[in-house]
Amino acid sequence: MEKARKIVAGNMGDPGFGVEAFARMMSLSRVQLHRRIRALFHQSPGGFIRSRRLSRAAELLKAQNDNVTAVAHRVGFTNLSWFTRCFREEFHVNPSGMLKNVARE
């Protein structure tokens, strides 16, 4: 579990990092990676990578170091609308809304 988290954290800023690279770094086939990640985290490997990226994005937004676009690029999202959609599905608030909520506190 820890190895999977470290690999994703180390490659978070790379927009080209995906399931293929993840499987290669874990020394597993795609099928084996899918089975193990599903068993450990109850997510697909792609969903695992995305949720780790979104969690890091939420941390960065709460720290108020960057704007939403910079945070999205920093965690490996190249499409801002896709980042916003995924973020809203994960946290039930827009990234800019989270940034505003933190600023009010």
Short mmCIF file of C-alpha atoms in Angstrom, two decimals:
data_model
loop_
_atom_site.label_atom_id
_atom_site.label_comp_id
_atom_site.label_asym_id
_atom_site.label_seq_id
_atom_site.Cartn_x
_atom_site.Cartn_y
_atom_site.Cartn_z
CA MET A 1 0.00 0.00 0.00
CA GLU A 2 2.73 2.43 0.97
CA LYS A 3 4.69 1.74 -2.21
CA ALA A 4 1.63 2.56 -4.34
CA ARG A 5 1.06 5.83 -2.47
CA LYS A 6 4.72 6.84 -2.80
CA ILE A 7 4.79 6.11 -6.53
CA VAL A 8 1.67 8.19 -7.16
CA ALA A 9 2.92 11.02 -4.92
CA GLY A 10 6.27 11.05 -6.71
CA ASN A 11 4.68 11.27 -10.14
CA MET A 12 1.74 13.50 -9.30
CA GLY A 13 2.89 16.48 -11.34
CA ASP A 14 3.41 14.41 -14.48
CA PRO A 15 0.26 14.63 -16.65
CA GLY A 16 1.50 11.61 -18.63
CA PHE A 17 1.59 9.39 -15.56
CA GLY A 18 -1.16 6.83 -15.91
CA VAL A 19 -2.03 3.22 -15.27
CA GLU A 20 0.61 1.87 -17.67
CA ALA A 21 3.45 3.74 -15.96
CA PHE A 22 2.01 2.92 -12.54
CA ALA A 23 1.95 -0.80 -13.35
CA ARG A 24 5.50 -0.66 -14.69
CA MET A 25 6.78 1.09 -11.55
CA MET A 26 4.98 -1.42 -9.33
CA SER A 27 6.52 -4.26 -11.41
CA LEU A 28 3.07 -5.65 -12.14
CA SER A 29 0.97 -6.24 -15.22
CA ARG A 30 -2.04 -3.97 -15.70
CA VAL A 31 -4.34 -6.83 -14.69
CA GLN A 32 -2.41 -7.61 -11.50
CA LEU A 33 -2.24 -3.91 -10.62
CA HIS A 34 -5.98 -3.62 -11.13
CA ARG A 35 -6.63 -6.60 -8.86
CA ARG A 36 -4.36 -5.38 -6.09
CA ILE A 37 -5.47 -1.76 -6.11
CA ARG A 38 -9.11 -2.85 -6.22
CA ALA A 39 -8.55 -5.20 -3.25
CA LEU A 40 -6.64 -2.65 -1.17
CA PHE A 41 -8.38 0.63 -1.97
CA HIS A 42 -11.71 -0.43 -3.54
CA GLN A 43 -10.93 1.69 -6.61
CA SER A 44 -9.56 1.17 -10.08
CA PRO A 45 -5.91 2.19 -10.57
CA GLY A 46 -7.02 5.25 -12.56
CA GLY A 47 -9.49 6.20 -9.84
CA PHE A 48 -6.78 5.75 -7.21
CA ILE A 49 -4.40 8.07 -9.08
CA ARG A 50 -7.15 10.64 -9.58
CA SER A 51 -8.28 10.59 -5.94
CA ARG A 52 -4.69 11.03 -4.71
CA ARG A 53 -4.23 13.97 -7.08
CA LEU A 54 -7.48 15.55 -5.93
CA SER A 55 -6.60 15.09 -2.26
CA ARG A 56 -3.29 16.85 -2.85
CA ALA A 57 -5.07 19.61 -4.76
CA ALA A 58 -7.43 20.14 -1.80
CA GLU A 59 -4.42 20.42 0.53
CA LEU A 60 -2.80 23.00 -1.75
CA LEU A 61 -6.01 25.02 -2.05
CA LYS A 62 -6.46 25.02 1.73
CA ALA A 63 -2.90 26.30 2.10
CA GLN A 64 -3.82 29.14 -0.29
CA ASN A 65 -0.43 29.08 -2.00
CA ASP A 66 -1.72 29.16 -5.59
CA ASN A 67 -4.79 29.83 -7.68
CA VAL A 68 -6.99 27.01 -8.99
CA THR A 69 -5.30 26.79 -12.40
CA ALA A 70 -1.82 26.55 -10.90
CA VAL A 71 -2.95 23.87 -8.44
CA ALA A 72 -4.59 21.85 -11.22
CA HIS A 73 -1.39 21.87 -13.28
CA ARG A 74 0.73 21.14 -10.22
CA VAL A 75 -1.15 17.90 -9.51
CA GLY A 76 -1.11 16.71 -13.11
CA PHE A 77 -4.39 17.91 -14.63
CA THR A 78 -3.98 19.64 -17.98
CA ASN A 79 -7.68 20.32 -18.56
CA LEU A 80 -9.13 22.79 -16.05
CA SER A 81 -12.76 21.88 -16.73
CA TRP A 82 -12.01 18.17 -16.14
CA PHE A 83 -10.18 19.07 -12.93
CA THR A 84 -13.16 21.12 -11.74
CA ARG A 85 -15.62 18.35 -12.57
CA CYS A 86 -13.57 15.67 -10.78
CA PHE A 87 -12.97 17.96 -7.79
CA ARG A 88 -16.68 18.73 -7.45
CA GLU A 89 -17.57 15.01 -7.61
CA GLU A 90 -14.98 14.19 -4.94
CA PHE A 91 -15.57 17.04 -2.48
CA HIS A 92 -19.05 18.37 -3.44
CA VAL A 93 -17.66 21.89 -3.85
CA ASN A 94 -15.89 23.66 -6.69
CA PRO A 95 -12.16 24.27 -6.25
CA SER A 96 -12.75 28.03 -6.27
CA GLY A 97 -15.48 27.53 -3.65
CA MET A 98 -13.04 25.69 -1.41
CA LEU A 99 -10.53 28.48 -1.87
CA LYS A 100 -13.16 31.07 -0.89
CA ASN A 101 -14.27 29.04 2.14
CA VAL A 102 -10.69 28.84 3.40
CA ALA A 103 -10.24 32.57 2.89
CA ARG A 104 -13.31 33.26 5.07
CA GLU A 105 -12.05 31.16 7.97
#
